[in-house]
Short mmCIF file of C-alpha atoms in Angstrom, two decimals:
data_model
loop_
_atom_site.label_atom_id
_atom_site.label_comp_id
_atom_site.label_asym_id
_atom_site.label_seq_id
_atom_site.Cartn_x
_atom_site.Cartn_y
_atom_site.Cartn_z
CA MET A 184 -27.88 1.04 13.89
CA ALA A 185 -25.69 0.62 10.80
CA ALA A 186 -21.96 1.25 11.21
CA ALA A 187 -20.64 4.49 9.73
CA PRO A 188 -18.81 4.05 6.41
CA PRO A 189 -15.01 4.22 6.66
CA GLU A 190 -13.23 7.47 5.89
CA LYS A 191 -11.80 7.89 2.38
CA PRO A 192 -8.06 8.34 1.78
CA VAL A 193 -6.71 11.63 0.41
CA GLY A 194 -4.16 11.47 -2.41
CA ARG A 195 -2.63 14.36 -4.34
CA PHE A 196 0.39 15.40 -6.39
CA LEU A 197 2.79 17.86 -4.74
CA GLN A 198 3.26 19.91 -7.92
CA PRO A 199 0.89 21.12 -10.67
CA SER A 200 2.89 19.89 -13.69
CA VAL A 201 5.60 17.42 -14.69
CA LYS A 202 7.86 16.67 -17.65
CA ILE A 203 8.05 13.28 -19.36
CA GLY A 204 10.36 10.99 -17.34
CA GLU A 205 10.73 13.52 -14.51
CA PRO A 206 10.13 12.21 -10.96
CA VAL A 207 7.03 13.57 -9.24
CA LYS A 208 5.82 13.11 -5.64
CA TYR A 209 2.32 11.86 -4.77
CA THR A 210 1.13 11.78 -1.16
CA LEU A 211 -1.47 9.38 0.21
CA VAL A 212 -2.93 10.06 3.68
CA TYR A 213 -5.54 7.98 5.50
CA LYS A 214 -7.18 8.71 8.85
CA HIS A 215 -8.89 5.79 10.55
CA ALA A 216 -9.82 4.13 13.82
CA PRO A 217 -6.73 2.79 15.67
CA GLU A 218 -7.95 -0.82 15.60
CA LEU A 219 -8.09 -1.00 11.79
CA GLU A 220 -5.30 -2.77 9.93
CA VAL A 221 -4.33 -0.63 6.93
CA VAL A 222 -1.95 -1.44 4.06
CA PHE A 223 -0.81 1.02 1.37
CA PRO A 224 0.07 0.10 -2.26
CA ASP A 225 3.62 -1.09 -2.88
CA SER A 226 5.82 -1.72 -5.92
CA GLY A 227 3.57 -4.58 -7.07
CA TYR A 228 0.60 -2.24 -7.57
CA ARG A 229 -0.24 -0.92 -11.09
CA PHE A 230 0.29 2.86 -11.02
CA ALA A 231 -0.68 3.48 -14.69
CA PRO A 232 -0.20 5.87 -16.42
CA PHE A 233 2.71 6.36 -14.01
CA GLU A 234 5.66 4.15 -13.14
CA PHE A 235 6.71 3.41 -9.56
CA ILE A 236 10.23 4.50 -8.48
CA ARG A 237 10.12 4.24 -4.68
CA LYS A 238 8.07 5.22 -1.66
CA GLU A 239 8.62 6.63 1.83
CA THR A 240 6.30 5.45 4.61
CA PHE A 241 5.86 7.35 7.87
CA PRO A 242 4.99 5.83 11.29
CA THR A 243 1.36 5.77 12.36
CA ARG A 244 0.37 8.81 14.47
CA THR A 245 -2.55 8.34 16.87
CA ILE A 246 -4.27 11.29 18.56
CA GLY A 247 -7.27 10.39 20.63
CA SER A 248 -9.43 7.99 18.62
CA VAL A 249 -7.93 8.84 15.22
CA SER A 250 -4.82 7.22 13.70
CA THR A 251 -3.12 8.73 10.66
CA ASP A 252 -1.02 6.77 8.14
CA SER A 253 0.80 8.50 5.29
CA THR A 254 3.11 7.59 2.43
CA VAL A 255 4.94 9.63 -0.23
CA PHE A 256 5.32 7.88 -3.60
CA LEU A 257 7.98 8.91 -6.12
CA LEU A 258 6.61 8.29 -9.63
CA ARG A 259 7.32 9.19 -13.26
CA THR A 260 5.38 9.09 -16.51
CA PHE A 261 6.18 8.55 -20.16
CA ASN A 262 2.56 8.98 -21.26
CA ILE A 263 1.96 11.98 -23.57
CA THR A 264 -1.61 12.70 -22.43
CA PRO A 265 -1.83 16.46 -21.61
CA GLN A 266 -3.57 15.86 -18.28
CA GLN A 267 -3.05 12.68 -16.30
CA GLN A 268 -4.93 11.37 -13.28
CA LEU A 269 -4.02 9.02 -10.43
CA ASN A 270 -6.21 7.63 -7.66
CA LEU A 271 -4.45 5.25 -5.28
CA PRO A 272 -6.43 3.16 -2.77
CA VAL A 273 -5.70 1.94 0.72
CA PHE A 274 -6.43 -1.67 1.71
CA LEU A 275 -8.30 -2.60 4.90
CA LEU A 276 -7.47 -6.11 6.12
CA GLN A 277 -10.52 -7.64 7.80
CA LYS A 278 -10.10 -11.31 8.75
CA ASN A 279 -10.19 -13.21 5.43
CA ASP A 280 -11.28 -10.21 3.36
CA THR A 281 -9.51 -7.16 1.93
CA ILE A 282 -11.41 -3.93 1.23
CA ARG A 283 -10.08 -1.31 -1.20
CA LEU A 284 -10.94 2.31 -0.41
CA PHE A 285 -10.53 5.05 -3.02
CA GLY A 286 -10.67 8.80 -2.51
CA GLN A 287 -10.84 11.50 -5.18
CA PRO A 288 -8.42 11.33 -8.17
CA SER A 289 -5.62 13.89 -8.43
CA THR A 290 -4.73 15.51 -11.76
CA ILE A 291 -1.35 16.76 -13.01
CA LYS A 292 -0.50 18.55 -16.26
CA LEU A 293 2.17 17.32 -18.66
CA GLN A 294 4.67 20.11 -19.32
CA GLU A 295 5.52 20.38 -23.02
CA VAL A 296 9.20 20.56 -23.95
CA VAL A 297 9.09 20.27 -27.76
CA LYS A 298 6.73 22.94 -29.10
CA GLN A 299 7.11 22.29 -32.82
CA VAL A 300 7.77 19.13 -34.80
CA PRO A 301 9.83 19.60 -38.01
CA GLU A 302 8.30 18.69 -41.36
CA PRO A 303 8.79 15.02 -42.18
CA LEU A 304 11.20 14.09 -44.97
CA ALA A 305 9.68 13.39 -48.37
CA LEU A 306 9.39 9.70 -49.17
CA GLN A 307 11.43 8.42 -52.08
CA GLU A 308 9.58 6.19 -54.51
CA ASN A 309 11.11 2.77 -55.19
CA LEU A 310 9.47 0.51 -57.82
CA ALA A 311 12.18 -2.16 -57.84
CA LEU A 312 11.03 -5.70 -57.17
CA GLN A 313 11.87 -7.03 -53.74
CA PRO A 314 12.52 -10.68 -52.93
CA ILE A 315 9.83 -12.41 -50.86
CA GLU A 316 10.84 -14.53 -47.94
CA GLU A 317 10.01 -18.19 -48.02
CA ARG A 318 6.80 -19.25 -46.34
CA PHE A 319 6.97 -20.57 -42.85
CA ASN A 320 7.36 -24.34 -42.62
CA TYR A 321 4.54 -25.41 -40.30
CA PRO A 322 5.42 -29.15 -40.34
CA TYR A 323 8.79 -28.26 -38.81
CA LEU A 324 7.01 -26.20 -36.17
CA VAL A 325 4.73 -29.10 -35.27
CA ALA A 326 7.69 -31.50 -35.15
CA GLY A 327 9.69 -29.12 -32.96
CA LEU A 328 6.79 -28.60 -30.55
CA SER A 329 6.30 -32.36 -30.34
CA VAL A 330 9.95 -32.87 -29.42
CA LEU A 331 9.74 -30.12 -26.80
CA LEU A 332 6.58 -31.69 -25.40
CA VAL A 333 8.30 -35.07 -25.10
CA VAL A 334 11.38 -33.49 -23.47
CA PHE A 335 9.37 -31.47 -20.96
CA GLY A 336 7.11 -34.44 -20.28
CA SER A 337 10.14 -36.59 -19.54
CA LEU A 338 11.67 -33.93 -17.29
CA TRP A 339 8.38 -33.58 -15.43
CA PHE A 340 8.12 -37.35 -14.94
CA ILE A 341 11.68 -37.49 -13.59
CA PHE A 342 11.77 -34.33 -11.48
CA ARG A 343 8.10 -33.78 -10.61
CA LYS A 344 8.62 -34.69 -6.93
CA LYS A 345 11.44 -32.17 -6.56
CA ILE A 346 9.46 -29.53 -8.44
CA LEU A 347 6.36 -30.03 -6.28
CA THR A 348 8.47 -30.01 -3.13
CA ARG A 349 10.18 -26.78 -4.13
CA TYR A 350 6.79 -25.24 -4.85
CA ARG A 351 5.43 -26.28 -1.44
CA LEU A 352 8.53 -24.83 0.25
CA TYR A 353 8.13 -21.59 -1.73
CA VAL A 354 4.49 -21.22 -0.67
CA MET A 355 5.40 -22.09 2.93
CA GLN A 356 8.22 -19.51 2.96
CA LYS A 357 5.99 -16.81 1.46
CA LYS A 358 3.26 -17.36 4.04
CA HIS A 359 5.80 -17.41 6.88
CA THR A 360 7.31 -14.14 5.67
CA GLN A 361 3.86 -12.54 5.53
CA PHE A 362 3.13 -13.83 9.05
CA ILE A 363 6.35 -12.30 10.43
CA SER A 364 5.57 -8.94 8.82
CA ARG A 365 2.03 -8.75 10.23
CA TYR A 366 3.03 -10.15 13.63
CA ASN A 367 5.81 -7.57 14.02
CA MET A 368 3.29 -4.86 13.16
CA PHE A 369 1.11 -5.94 16.10
CA ILE A 370 4.18 -5.95 18.37
CA ASP A 371 4.98 -2.35 17.35
CA ARG A 372 1.40 -1.24 17.95
CA PHE A 373 1.29 -2.90 21.38
CA HIS A 374 4.62 -1.30 22.29
CA LYS A 375 3.13 2.12 21.50
CA SER A 376 -0.27 1.75 23.18
CA ALA A 377 -0.27 -1.45 25.36
CA ASP A 378 -3.71 -2.19 23.87
CA LEU A 379 -5.10 -5.68 24.57
CA VAL A 380 -6.82 -5.68 21.16
CA ASN A 381 -3.44 -5.82 19.43
CA MET A 382 -2.39 -8.64 21.77
CA GLU A 383 -5.50 -10.69 20.86
CA LYS A 384 -4.96 -10.08 17.14
CA ALA A 385 -1.32 -11.18 17.39
CA ILE A 386 -2.21 -14.43 19.19
CA THR A 387 -5.00 -15.20 16.69
CA LEU A 388 -2.57 -14.59 13.81
CA TRP A 389 0.02 -16.87 15.50
CA LYS A 390 -2.51 -19.69 16.00
CA ASN A 391 -3.78 -19.45 12.41
CA HIS A 392 -0.23 -19.55 11.05
CA LEU A 393 0.64 -22.64 13.09
CA THR A 394 -2.62 -24.25 11.95
CA GLU A 395 -1.41 -24.00 8.35
CA LEU A 396 2.14 -25.08 9.20
CA GLU A 397 1.13 -28.13 11.23
CA ASP A 398 -1.96 -28.98 9.17
CA THR A 399 -3.73 -29.27 12.55
CA ALA A 400 -6.50 -27.11 14.00
CA ILE A 401 -4.27 -25.29 16.47
CA ASN A 402 -6.58 -22.27 16.28
CA SER A 403 -9.36 -24.30 17.94
CA PHE A 404 -7.17 -25.52 20.85
CA THR A 405 -7.24 -24.11 24.34
CA THR A 406 -4.03 -22.88 25.94
CA LYS A 407 -3.68 -26.16 27.86
CA GLU A 408 -4.20 -28.20 24.67
CA ILE A 409 -1.60 -26.16 22.80
CA VAL A 410 0.93 -26.60 25.62
CA ASN A 411 0.29 -30.37 25.68
CA TYR A 412 0.48 -30.59 21.87
CA TYR A 413 3.97 -29.07 21.96
CA ASP A 414 5.12 -31.21 24.92
CA ASN A 415 5.16 -28.33 27.43
CA ASP A 416 7.57 -26.26 25.38
CA GLU A 417 8.95 -23.59 27.73
CA ASP A 418 8.55 -20.68 25.29
CA VAL A 419 4.94 -21.52 24.46
CA THR A 420 3.98 -22.22 28.09
CA THR A 421 5.47 -18.98 29.43
CA ALA A 422 4.06 -16.75 26.69
CA LEU A 423 0.51 -18.16 26.57
CA LYS A 424 0.09 -18.09 30.35
CA LEU A 425 1.14 -14.43 30.44
CA PHE A 426 -1.24 -13.60 27.57
CA ASP A 427 -4.16 -15.48 29.21
CA ARG A 428 -3.51 -13.55 32.44
CA ALA A 429 -3.64 -10.27 30.53
CA ILE A 430 -6.64 -11.03 28.28
CA TYR A 431 -8.95 -13.00 30.56
CA GLY A 432 -7.84 -11.44 33.84
CA ASN A 433 -7.30 -7.98 32.35
CA ILE A 434 -3.95 -7.94 34.16
CA LEU A 435 -0.92 -6.65 32.30
CA SER A 436 2.59 -7.22 33.62
CA ASP A 437 4.02 -4.34 35.59
CA LYS A 438 6.90 -4.32 33.15
CA ILE A 439 5.92 -3.79 29.52
CA SER A 440 9.17 -5.54 28.62
CA ASP A 441 7.82 -8.79 30.12
CA THR A 442 4.84 -8.71 27.78
CA LEU A 443 7.01 -7.85 24.79
CA THR A 444 9.26 -10.78 25.71
CA ALA A 445 6.20 -13.05 25.53
CA PHE A 446 5.47 -11.73 22.03
CA TYR A 447 9.00 -12.57 20.93
CA LEU A 448 8.87 -16.05 22.52
CA LEU A 449 5.93 -16.95 20.26
CA HIS A 450 7.72 -15.31 17.32
CA HIS A 451 10.83 -17.44 17.85
CA PHE A 452 8.75 -20.58 18.40
CA ALA A 453 6.96 -20.05 15.08
CA ASP A 454 10.36 -19.67 13.40
CA ARG A 455 11.55 -22.94 14.97
CA ARG A 456 8.42 -24.83 13.89
CA TYR A 457 8.79 -23.44 10.37
CA GLU A 458 12.38 -24.72 10.13
CA ILE A 459 11.39 -28.15 11.54
CA ILE A 460 8.47 -28.60 9.12
CA LYS A 461 10.59 -27.39 6.19
CA ALA A 462 13.24 -30.00 7.08
CA LYS A 463 10.55 -32.70 7.35
CA THR A 464 9.19 -31.77 3.92
CA LEU A 465 12.64 -32.01 2.34
CA HIS A 466 13.36 -35.32 4.08
CA ALA A 467 10.03 -36.79 2.96
CA ALA A 468 10.75 -35.79 -0.64
CA THR A 469 14.24 -37.38 -0.69
CA ALA A 470 13.10 -40.54 1.12
CA ARG A 471 10.56 -41.51 -1.53
#
């Protein structure tokens, strides 16, 4: 039997009309199954014909088998179209894929302020000859571009190792920041519901992140192999054994704080490995 299609988000303006440049609120609400991972648009999204000012996000509310996420966006427009529409999506994160879900567009009227435009001034005729600027000197342009090409080529030859290293560190930092954000989200969800699904997702995310950091298939290792790979690190050993006991034995610690501590042990270990690999990358670049 085919799975039911996901619910559509509901977005709407909180007022019927708006003036040019005046802030207006737009709400976006999405109801979904608790196990889904949902992300709302942020400042990097294109809100045309509106401009993003800020947003206010509310905590997820779960009642029974339905979770509700909601966000209020503060927007403004400088577009002069009499009626303007906006239809914001929500993003469902599913393994290596992202699905965009749209609901129905919401319409708002532009409130007119200036009702009448004065008559334009009459143009004054001027038949006097005007000097013409000299034509552009293309040989100079070609020569200048050639010099710039030589300069940038020389700089690249001299500093390419540092540039490439900085780029690798930037990508590494960005991925680590994204990992921390998603991992903390699973911690919050587990703290609210003590659901083993969120625990499994957090561990999978942790293994995948370390796989990229170490350039080794950590996500294919067993718990024993991971412990051996990291020389019986105390944080890793304690956390993974507790998680294995909960997942495979379906036995949660009597104290929810013990399980949350295990989450944070893996969090801190990932931070330590990130700092170590970053230092190794910098050292390798300066040693060449």
